Coordinates of C-alpha atoms in Angstrom, one line a residue:
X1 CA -24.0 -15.1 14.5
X2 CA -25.8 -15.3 10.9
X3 CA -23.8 -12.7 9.6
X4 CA -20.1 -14.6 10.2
X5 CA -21.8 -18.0 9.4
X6 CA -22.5 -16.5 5.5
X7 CA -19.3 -15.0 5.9
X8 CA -17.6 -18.2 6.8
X9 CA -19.3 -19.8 3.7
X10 CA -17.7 -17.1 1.5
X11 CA -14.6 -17.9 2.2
X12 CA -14.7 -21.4 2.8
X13 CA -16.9 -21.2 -0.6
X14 CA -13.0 -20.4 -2.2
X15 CA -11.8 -23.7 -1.2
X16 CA -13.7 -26.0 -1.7
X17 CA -15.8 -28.2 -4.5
X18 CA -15.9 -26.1 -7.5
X19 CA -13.1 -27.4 -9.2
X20 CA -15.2 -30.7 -10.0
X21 CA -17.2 -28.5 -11.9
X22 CA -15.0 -26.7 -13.9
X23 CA -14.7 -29.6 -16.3
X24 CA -16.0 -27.9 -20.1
X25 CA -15.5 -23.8 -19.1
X26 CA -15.0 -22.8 -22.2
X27 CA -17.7 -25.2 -24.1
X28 CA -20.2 -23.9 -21.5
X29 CA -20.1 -20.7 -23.7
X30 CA -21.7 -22.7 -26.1
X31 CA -24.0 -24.0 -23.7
X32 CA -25.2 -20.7 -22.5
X33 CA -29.0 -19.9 -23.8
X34 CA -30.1 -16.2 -23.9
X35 CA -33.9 -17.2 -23.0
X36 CA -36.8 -15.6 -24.4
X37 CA -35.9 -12.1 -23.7
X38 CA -37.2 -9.8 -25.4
X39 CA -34.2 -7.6 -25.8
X40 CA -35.7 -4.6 -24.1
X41 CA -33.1 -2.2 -22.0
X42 CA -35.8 -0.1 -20.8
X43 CA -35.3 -1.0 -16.9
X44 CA -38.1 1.4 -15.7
X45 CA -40.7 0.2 -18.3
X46 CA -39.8 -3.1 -17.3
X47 CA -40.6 -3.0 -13.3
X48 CA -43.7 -1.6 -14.4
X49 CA -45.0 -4.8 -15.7
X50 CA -46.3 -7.7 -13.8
X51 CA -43.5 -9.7 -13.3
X52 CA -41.7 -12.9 -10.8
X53 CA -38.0 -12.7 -10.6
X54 CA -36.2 -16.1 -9.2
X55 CA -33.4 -15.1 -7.0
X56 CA -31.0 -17.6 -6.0
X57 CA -29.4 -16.9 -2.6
X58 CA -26.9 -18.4 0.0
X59 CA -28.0 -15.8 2.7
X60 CA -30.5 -15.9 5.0
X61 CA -32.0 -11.9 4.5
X62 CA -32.6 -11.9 1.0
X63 CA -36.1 -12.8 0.9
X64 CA -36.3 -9.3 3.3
X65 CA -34.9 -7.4 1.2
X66 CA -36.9 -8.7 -1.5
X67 CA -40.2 -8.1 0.3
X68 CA -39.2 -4.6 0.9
X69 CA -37.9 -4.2 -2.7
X70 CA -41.6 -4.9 -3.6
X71 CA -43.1 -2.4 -1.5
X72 CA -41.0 -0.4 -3.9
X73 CA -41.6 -1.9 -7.3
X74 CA -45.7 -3.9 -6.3
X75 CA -45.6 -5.2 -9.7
X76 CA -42.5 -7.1 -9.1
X77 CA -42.9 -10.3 -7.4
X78 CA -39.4 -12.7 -6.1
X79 CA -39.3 -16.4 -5.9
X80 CA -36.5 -16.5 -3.4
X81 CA -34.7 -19.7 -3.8
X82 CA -32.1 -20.1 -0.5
X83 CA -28.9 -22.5 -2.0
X84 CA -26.7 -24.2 1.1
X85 CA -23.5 -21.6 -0.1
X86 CA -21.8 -19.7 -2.9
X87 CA -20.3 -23.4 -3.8
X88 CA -23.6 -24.4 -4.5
X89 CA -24.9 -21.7 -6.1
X90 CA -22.1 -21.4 -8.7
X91 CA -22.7 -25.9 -9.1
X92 CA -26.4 -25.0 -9.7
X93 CA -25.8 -22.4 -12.0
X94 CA -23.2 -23.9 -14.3
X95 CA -25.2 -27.3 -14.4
X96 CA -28.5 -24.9 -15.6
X97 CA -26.2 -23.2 -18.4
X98 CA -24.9 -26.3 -19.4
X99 CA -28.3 -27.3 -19.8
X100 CA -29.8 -24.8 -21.5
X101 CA -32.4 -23.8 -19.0
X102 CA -33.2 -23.3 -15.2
X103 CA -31.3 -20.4 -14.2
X104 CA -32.4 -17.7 -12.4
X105 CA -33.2 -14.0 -12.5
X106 CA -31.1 -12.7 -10.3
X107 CA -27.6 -14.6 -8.6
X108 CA -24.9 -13.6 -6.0
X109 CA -21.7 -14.5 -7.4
X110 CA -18.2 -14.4 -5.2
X111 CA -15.9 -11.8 -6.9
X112 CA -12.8 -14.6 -6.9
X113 CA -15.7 -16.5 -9.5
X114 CA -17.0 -13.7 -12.1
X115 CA -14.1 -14.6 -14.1
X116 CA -15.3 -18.3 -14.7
X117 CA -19.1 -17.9 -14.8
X118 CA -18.2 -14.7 -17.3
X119 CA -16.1 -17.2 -19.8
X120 CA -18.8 -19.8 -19.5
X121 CA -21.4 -18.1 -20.5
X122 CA -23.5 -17.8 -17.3
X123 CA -24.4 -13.7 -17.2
X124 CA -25.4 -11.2 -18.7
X125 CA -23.4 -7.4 -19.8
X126 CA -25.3 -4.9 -17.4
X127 CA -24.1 -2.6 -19.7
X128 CA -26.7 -1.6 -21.9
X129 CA -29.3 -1.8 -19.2
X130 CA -27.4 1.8 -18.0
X131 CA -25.7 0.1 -14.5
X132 CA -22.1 1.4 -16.4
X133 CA -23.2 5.1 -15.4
X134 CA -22.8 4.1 -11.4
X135 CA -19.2 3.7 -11.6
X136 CA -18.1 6.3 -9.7
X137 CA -20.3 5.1 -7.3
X138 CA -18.1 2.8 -6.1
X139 CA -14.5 1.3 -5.5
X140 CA -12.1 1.1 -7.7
X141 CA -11.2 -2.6 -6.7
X142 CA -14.7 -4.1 -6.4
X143 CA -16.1 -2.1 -9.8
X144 CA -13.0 -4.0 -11.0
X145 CA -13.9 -7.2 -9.7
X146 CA -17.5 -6.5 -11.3
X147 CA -15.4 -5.9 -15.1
X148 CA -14.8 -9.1 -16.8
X149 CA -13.6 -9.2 -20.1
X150 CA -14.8 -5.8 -21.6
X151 CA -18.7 -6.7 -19.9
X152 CA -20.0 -5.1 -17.2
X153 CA -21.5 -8.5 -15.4
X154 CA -22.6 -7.6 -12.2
X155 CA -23.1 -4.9 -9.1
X156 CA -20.5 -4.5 -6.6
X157 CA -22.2 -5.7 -3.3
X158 CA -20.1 -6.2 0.1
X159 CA -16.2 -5.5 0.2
X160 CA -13.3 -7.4 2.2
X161 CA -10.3 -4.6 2.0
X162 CA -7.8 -6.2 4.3
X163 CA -7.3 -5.2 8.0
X164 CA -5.7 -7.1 10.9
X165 CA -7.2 -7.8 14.0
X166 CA -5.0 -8.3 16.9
X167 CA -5.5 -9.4 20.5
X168 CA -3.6 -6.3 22.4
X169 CA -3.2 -8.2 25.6
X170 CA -1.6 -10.8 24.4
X171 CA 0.8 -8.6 22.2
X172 CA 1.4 -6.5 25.5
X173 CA 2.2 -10.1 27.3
X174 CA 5.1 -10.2 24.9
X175 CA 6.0 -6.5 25.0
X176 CA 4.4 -5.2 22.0
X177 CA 2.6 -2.4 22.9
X178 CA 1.8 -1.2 19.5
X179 CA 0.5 -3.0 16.2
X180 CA 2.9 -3.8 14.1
X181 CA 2.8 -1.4 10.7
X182 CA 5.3 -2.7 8.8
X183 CA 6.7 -7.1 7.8
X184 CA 9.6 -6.2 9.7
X185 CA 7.7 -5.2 12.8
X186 CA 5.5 -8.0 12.2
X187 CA 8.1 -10.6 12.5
X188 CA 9.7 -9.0 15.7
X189 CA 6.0 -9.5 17.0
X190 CA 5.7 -13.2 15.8
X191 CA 9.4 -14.2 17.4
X192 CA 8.2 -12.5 20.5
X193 CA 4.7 -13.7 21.0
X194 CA 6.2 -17.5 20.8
X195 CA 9.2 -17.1 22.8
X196 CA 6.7 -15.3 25.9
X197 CA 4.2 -18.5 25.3
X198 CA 5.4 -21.6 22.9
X199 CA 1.9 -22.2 22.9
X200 CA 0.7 -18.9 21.5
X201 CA 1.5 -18.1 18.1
X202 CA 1.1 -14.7 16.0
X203 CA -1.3 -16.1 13.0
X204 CA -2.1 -19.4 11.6
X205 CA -0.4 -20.3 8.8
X206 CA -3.4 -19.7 6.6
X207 CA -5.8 -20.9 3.0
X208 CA -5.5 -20.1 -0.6
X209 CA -7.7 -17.4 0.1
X210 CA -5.2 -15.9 2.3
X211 CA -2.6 -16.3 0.6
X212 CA -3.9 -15.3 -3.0
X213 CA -4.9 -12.1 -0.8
X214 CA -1.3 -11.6 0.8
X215 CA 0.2 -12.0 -2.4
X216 CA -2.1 -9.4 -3.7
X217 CA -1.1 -7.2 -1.2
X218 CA 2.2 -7.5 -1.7
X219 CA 2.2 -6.3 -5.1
X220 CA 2.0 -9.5 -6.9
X221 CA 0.2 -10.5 -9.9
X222 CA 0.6 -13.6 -10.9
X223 CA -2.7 -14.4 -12.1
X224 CA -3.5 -12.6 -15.9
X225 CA -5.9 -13.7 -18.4
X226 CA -6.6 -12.0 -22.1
X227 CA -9.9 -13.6 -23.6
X228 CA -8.7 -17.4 -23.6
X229 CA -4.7 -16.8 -22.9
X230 CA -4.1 -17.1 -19.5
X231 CA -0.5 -16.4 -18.3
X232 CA 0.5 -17.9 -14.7
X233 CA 3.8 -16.5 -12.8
X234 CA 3.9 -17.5 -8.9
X235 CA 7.2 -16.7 -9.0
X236 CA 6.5 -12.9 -10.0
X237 CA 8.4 -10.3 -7.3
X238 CA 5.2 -9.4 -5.2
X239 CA 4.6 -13.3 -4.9
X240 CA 8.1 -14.6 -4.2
X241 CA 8.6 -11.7 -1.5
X242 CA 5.2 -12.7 0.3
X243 CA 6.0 -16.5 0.1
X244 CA 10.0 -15.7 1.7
X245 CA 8.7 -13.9 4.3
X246 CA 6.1 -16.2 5.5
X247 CA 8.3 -19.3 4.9
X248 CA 10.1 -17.2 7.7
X249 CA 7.5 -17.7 10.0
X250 CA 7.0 -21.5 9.2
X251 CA 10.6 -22.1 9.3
X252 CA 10.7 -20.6 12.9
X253 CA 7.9 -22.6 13.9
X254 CA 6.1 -19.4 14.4
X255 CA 3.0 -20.1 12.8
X256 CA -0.1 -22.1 14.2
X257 CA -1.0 -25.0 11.9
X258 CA -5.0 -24.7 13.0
X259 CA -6.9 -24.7 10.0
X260 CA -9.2 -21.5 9.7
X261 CA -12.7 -21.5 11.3
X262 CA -12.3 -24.9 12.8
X263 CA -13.0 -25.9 16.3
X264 CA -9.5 -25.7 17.7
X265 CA -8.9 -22.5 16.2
X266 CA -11.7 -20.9 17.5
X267 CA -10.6 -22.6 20.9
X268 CA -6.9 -20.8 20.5
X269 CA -8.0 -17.4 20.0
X270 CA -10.7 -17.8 22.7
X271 CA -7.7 -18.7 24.8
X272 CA -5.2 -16.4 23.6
X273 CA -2.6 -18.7 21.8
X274 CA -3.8 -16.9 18.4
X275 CA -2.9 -13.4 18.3
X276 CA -4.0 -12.0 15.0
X277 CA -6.3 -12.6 12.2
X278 CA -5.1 -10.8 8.4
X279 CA -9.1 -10.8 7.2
X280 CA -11.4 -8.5 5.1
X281 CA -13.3 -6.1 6.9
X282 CA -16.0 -8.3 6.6
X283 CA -14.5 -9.6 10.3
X284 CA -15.2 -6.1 11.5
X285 CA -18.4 -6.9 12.5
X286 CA -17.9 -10.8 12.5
X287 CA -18.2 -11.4 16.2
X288 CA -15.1 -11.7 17.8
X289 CA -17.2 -10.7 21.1
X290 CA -17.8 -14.1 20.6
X291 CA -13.8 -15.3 20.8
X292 CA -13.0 -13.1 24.3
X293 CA -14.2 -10.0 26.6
X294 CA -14.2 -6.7 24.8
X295 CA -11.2 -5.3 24.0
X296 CA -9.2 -8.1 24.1
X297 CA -9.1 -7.3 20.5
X298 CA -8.4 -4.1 18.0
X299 CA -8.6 -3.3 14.6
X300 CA -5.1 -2.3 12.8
X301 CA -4.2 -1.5 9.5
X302 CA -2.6 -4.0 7.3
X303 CA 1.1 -4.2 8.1
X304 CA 3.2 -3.3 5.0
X305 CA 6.6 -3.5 3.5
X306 CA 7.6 0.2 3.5
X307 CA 4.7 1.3 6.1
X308 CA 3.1 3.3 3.2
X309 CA -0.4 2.1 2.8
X310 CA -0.9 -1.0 1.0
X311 CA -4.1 -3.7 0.8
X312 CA -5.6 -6.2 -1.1
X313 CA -9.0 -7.5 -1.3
X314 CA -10.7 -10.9 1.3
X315 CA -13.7 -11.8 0.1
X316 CA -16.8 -10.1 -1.1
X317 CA -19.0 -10.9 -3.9
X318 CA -21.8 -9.1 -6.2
X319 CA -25.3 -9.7 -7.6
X320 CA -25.6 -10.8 -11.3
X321 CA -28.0 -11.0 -13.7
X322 CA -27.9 -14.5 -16.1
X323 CA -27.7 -15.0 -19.5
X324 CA -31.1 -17.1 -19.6
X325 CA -33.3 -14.8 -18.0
X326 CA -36.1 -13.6 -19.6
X327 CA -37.0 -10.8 -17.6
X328 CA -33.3 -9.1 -18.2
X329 CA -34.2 -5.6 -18.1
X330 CA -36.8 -6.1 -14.7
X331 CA -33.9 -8.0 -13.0
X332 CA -31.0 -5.2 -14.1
X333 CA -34.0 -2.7 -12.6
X334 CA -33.7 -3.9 -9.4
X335 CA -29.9 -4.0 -9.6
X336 CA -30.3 -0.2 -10.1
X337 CA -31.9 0.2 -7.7
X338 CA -29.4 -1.4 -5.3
X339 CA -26.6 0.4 -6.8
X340 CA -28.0 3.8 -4.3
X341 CA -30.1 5.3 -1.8
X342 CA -32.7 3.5 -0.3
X343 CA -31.8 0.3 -2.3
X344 CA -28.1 0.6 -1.5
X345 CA -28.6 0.9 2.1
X346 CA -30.7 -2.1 1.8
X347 CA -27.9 -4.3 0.5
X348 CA -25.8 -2.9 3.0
X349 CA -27.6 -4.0 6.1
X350 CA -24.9 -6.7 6.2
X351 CA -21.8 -6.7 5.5
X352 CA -18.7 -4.1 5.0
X353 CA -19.4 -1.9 1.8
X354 CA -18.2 -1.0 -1.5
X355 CA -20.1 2.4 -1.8
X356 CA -18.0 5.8 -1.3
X357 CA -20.9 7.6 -0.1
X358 CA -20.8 4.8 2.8
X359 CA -17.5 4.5 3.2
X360 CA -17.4 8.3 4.2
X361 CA -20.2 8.2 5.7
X362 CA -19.2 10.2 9.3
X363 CA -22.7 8.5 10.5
X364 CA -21.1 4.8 9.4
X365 CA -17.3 5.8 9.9
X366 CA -17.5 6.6 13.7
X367 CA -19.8 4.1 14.9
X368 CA -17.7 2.9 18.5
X369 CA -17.4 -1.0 18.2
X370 CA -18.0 -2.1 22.0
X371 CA -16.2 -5.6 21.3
X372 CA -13.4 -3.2 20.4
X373 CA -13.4 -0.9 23.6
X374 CA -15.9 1.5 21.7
X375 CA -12.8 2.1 18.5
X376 CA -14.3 3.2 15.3
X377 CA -12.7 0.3 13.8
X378 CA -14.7 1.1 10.3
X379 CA -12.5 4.0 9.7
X380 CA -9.4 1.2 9.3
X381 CA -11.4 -1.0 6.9
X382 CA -12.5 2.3 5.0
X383 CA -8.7 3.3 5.1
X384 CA -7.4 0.0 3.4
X385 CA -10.5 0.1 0.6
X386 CA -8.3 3.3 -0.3
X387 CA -5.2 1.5 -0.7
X388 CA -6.1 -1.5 -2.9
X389 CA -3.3 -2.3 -5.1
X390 CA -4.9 -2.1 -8.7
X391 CA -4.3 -4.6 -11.3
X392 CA -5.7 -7.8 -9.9
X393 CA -7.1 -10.5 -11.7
X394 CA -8.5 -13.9 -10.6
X395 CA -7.9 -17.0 -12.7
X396 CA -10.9 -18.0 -14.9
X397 CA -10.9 -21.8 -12.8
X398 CA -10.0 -20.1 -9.6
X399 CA -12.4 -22.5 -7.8
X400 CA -10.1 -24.9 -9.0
X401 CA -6.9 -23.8 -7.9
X402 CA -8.4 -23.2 -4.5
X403 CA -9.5 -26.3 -4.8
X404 CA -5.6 -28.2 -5.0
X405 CA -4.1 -25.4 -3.4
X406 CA -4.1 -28.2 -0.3
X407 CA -1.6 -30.6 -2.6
X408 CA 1.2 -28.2 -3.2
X409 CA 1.0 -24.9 -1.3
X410 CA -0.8 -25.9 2.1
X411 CA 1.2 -28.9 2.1
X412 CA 4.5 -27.2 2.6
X413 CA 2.5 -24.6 4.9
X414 CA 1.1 -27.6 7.2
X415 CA 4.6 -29.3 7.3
X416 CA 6.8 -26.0 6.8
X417 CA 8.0 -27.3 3.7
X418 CA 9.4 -24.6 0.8
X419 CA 7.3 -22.4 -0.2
X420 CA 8.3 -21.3 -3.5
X421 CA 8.8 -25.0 -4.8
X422 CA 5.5 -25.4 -3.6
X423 CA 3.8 -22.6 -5.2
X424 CA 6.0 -23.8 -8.9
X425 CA 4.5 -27.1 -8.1
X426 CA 0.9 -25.2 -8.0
X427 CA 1.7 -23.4 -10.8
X428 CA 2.7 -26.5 -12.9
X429 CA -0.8 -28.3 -11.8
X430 CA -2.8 -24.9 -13.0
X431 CA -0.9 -24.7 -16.3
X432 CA -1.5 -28.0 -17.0
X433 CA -5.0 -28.3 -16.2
X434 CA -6.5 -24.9 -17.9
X435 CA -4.5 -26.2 -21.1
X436 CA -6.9 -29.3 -20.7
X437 CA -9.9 -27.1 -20.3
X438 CA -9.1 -25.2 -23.7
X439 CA -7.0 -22.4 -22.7
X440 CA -3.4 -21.5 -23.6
X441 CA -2.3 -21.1 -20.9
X442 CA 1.6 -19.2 -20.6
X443 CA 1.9 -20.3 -24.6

């Protein structure tokens, strides 16, 4: 159950809190100290000095992996510091920059935040430390993620390429014997799963995280920012045709209003009234043996408009190295050395990876998941980390717009209001407030 609790905390970390601390982004880049450094880039000569590197963590197996990463390196000592989430980690962090001191060596930071703790100033370009030449190392979408703003600014850890998970008895109670592959087939499945059960519904109706993802997924890209020029459209095509279709769903009273990870919905799909969760491949391994008997559930691929394949990414984050550490080139060392081999498959011990090598790994791919009747459900998640649309960008306060998505958007999805004059009301908020932060924003 550790693994889904820190997995619950990353995405619960994209909705709340961290728009109260957004407040100055683009003066923290002022605030931002480079430390006493010494400007060295030589990563080996650096792990071969004494040296403590402070880690700040929200997960409860970092201090293993830094043990064993000193069996490794014995010079190199951590000071493992364990924060409550990735909310708290990115409040800690921004309040040390703004300060001028107290940041660590060595941070997680959620993929959906790089973007904001790049443009305040928080971490460093892992560039010149030589982490550019593991590229090909990994996928496209999370080494895109790791890219903000022309600086390489951290190491791709976990992945969340989209898959659905569906309960096939409850889908064969309403005569659908196969997962849906396509939005069409989907809604045939939703209308059908509610008429056999008004109880039972097809999905809940969902967070921002979910919906930034579906919109993602559907080709949308409403989010784009340019140094300070930010340019918001949630009204572009791939947004609008995700927001009709699942306004749809809403309209037809086909969606549960159960608010993810809460009691009651882990009660529904325990009890089959909730037949599908639309999650990262994170969930893979999340323990749904813990929401039925195995089997009761199986691992699809996304559904899509056309049935060609199409995904976005859920989740996931990186490891980053601040701008006020002084032990820059020790702390990008050990990020080498996670980027492969023995180091990688030490950051992989939890989680669903970004690595090729694992990702087509036969070893990895065909593991049988019992709580799936024995499926190799890896080779679906491997399958969508393939088919991630390109082109995504998170805004620089996304903390922030997760943070009101709950006034505009989930207000119309908890009262099956409109959509799309929901999301223009979520729009106008976002505008407003990143012009008051200091970026021109669609100027």
């Amino acid at each position: 159950m550790e693994k889904i609790t820190t997995r619950r905390w990353a995405r619960l970390g994209a909705v709340v809190g961290t728009g109260a601390l957004l407040v100055g982004v683009l003066a923290g880049c002022s605030g931002a100290a480079p430390g006493a450094d010494s400007g060295s880039t030589d990563t080996d000569a650096a792990l071969k000095e004494d040296v403590t590197l402070t880690w700040w963590t929200w997960s409860d197996t970092t201090q293993e992996q830094a043990d064993a990463i000193s069996e490794v390196y014995p010079n190199v000592t951590f000071d493992v510091v364990k924060l409550e989430n990735p909310d708290a980690v990115v409040t800690k962090l921004q309040n040390a920059i703004k300060a001028g001191k107290g940041a660590p060596d060595i941070v997680p930071v959620e993929y959906q935040t790089m973007p904001q703790l790049t443009l305040g100033g928080a971490l460093a370009d892992l560039e010149p430390y030589g982490l550019a030449e593991y590229e090909d190392a990994f996928t496209a979408s999370t080494w895109n993620s790791v890219n903000v703003q022309d600086q390489l600014v951290g190491l791709p850890g976990d992945s969340g390429p989209m898959v659905m998970i569906y309960n096939k008895a409850l889908y064969e109670k309403a005569g659908i014997t196969e997962a849906p592959t396509t939005w069409d087939e989907f809604a045939t499945a939703s209308a059908a799963i509610h008429a056999a059960d008004p109880e039972a519904y097809i999905a809940n109706s969902g967070d921002a995280g979910f919906f930034t993802s579906m919109i993602w997924a559907s080709g949308g890209q409403p989010f784009k920012t340019d140094g300070e020029n930010v340019t918001i459209d949630l009204q572009d095509e791939g947004t609008k045709k995700f927001a009709d279709f699942w306004s749809d769903r809403l309209e037809a009273g086909e969606l549960s209003g159960l608010a993810t990870w809460s009691d009651e919905w882990t009660k529904a799909l325990t009890q089959d009234k909730l037949g599908t969760l639309l999650m990262g491949s994170w969930m893979i391994s999340g323990g749904m043996q813990d929401y039925g008997p195995a089997g009761r559930f199986q691992v699809a691929p996304m559904p899509t408009w056309d049935g060609q394949p199409a995904s976005a990414e859920n989740g996931g984050s990186g490891l980053s190295v601040t701008s006020q550490s002084e032990n820059k080139a020790a702390a990008a060392g050990i990020l080498k050395y996670l980027a492969e081999g023995e180091g990688r498959a030490l950051l992989n011990a939890n989680g669903f990876p970004s690595t090729i090598a694992d990702l087509e790994n036969p070893e990895w791919l065909d593991a049988p998941f019992p709580g799936y009747s024995d499926q190799p459900a890896n080779q679906v998640g491997a399958a969508s980390a393939e088919s991630v649309i390109t082109g995504w960008q998170y805004l620089p306060y996304q903390g922030y717009a997760n943070n009101v998505f709950s006034d505009s958007v989930g207000k119309a999805l908890g009262s099956g209001g409109d959509l799309n004059e929901a999301l223009v009301d979520w729009q106008d908020t976002l505008v407003e407030y990143g012009n008051e932060q200091g970026f021109s924003v669609n100027k």
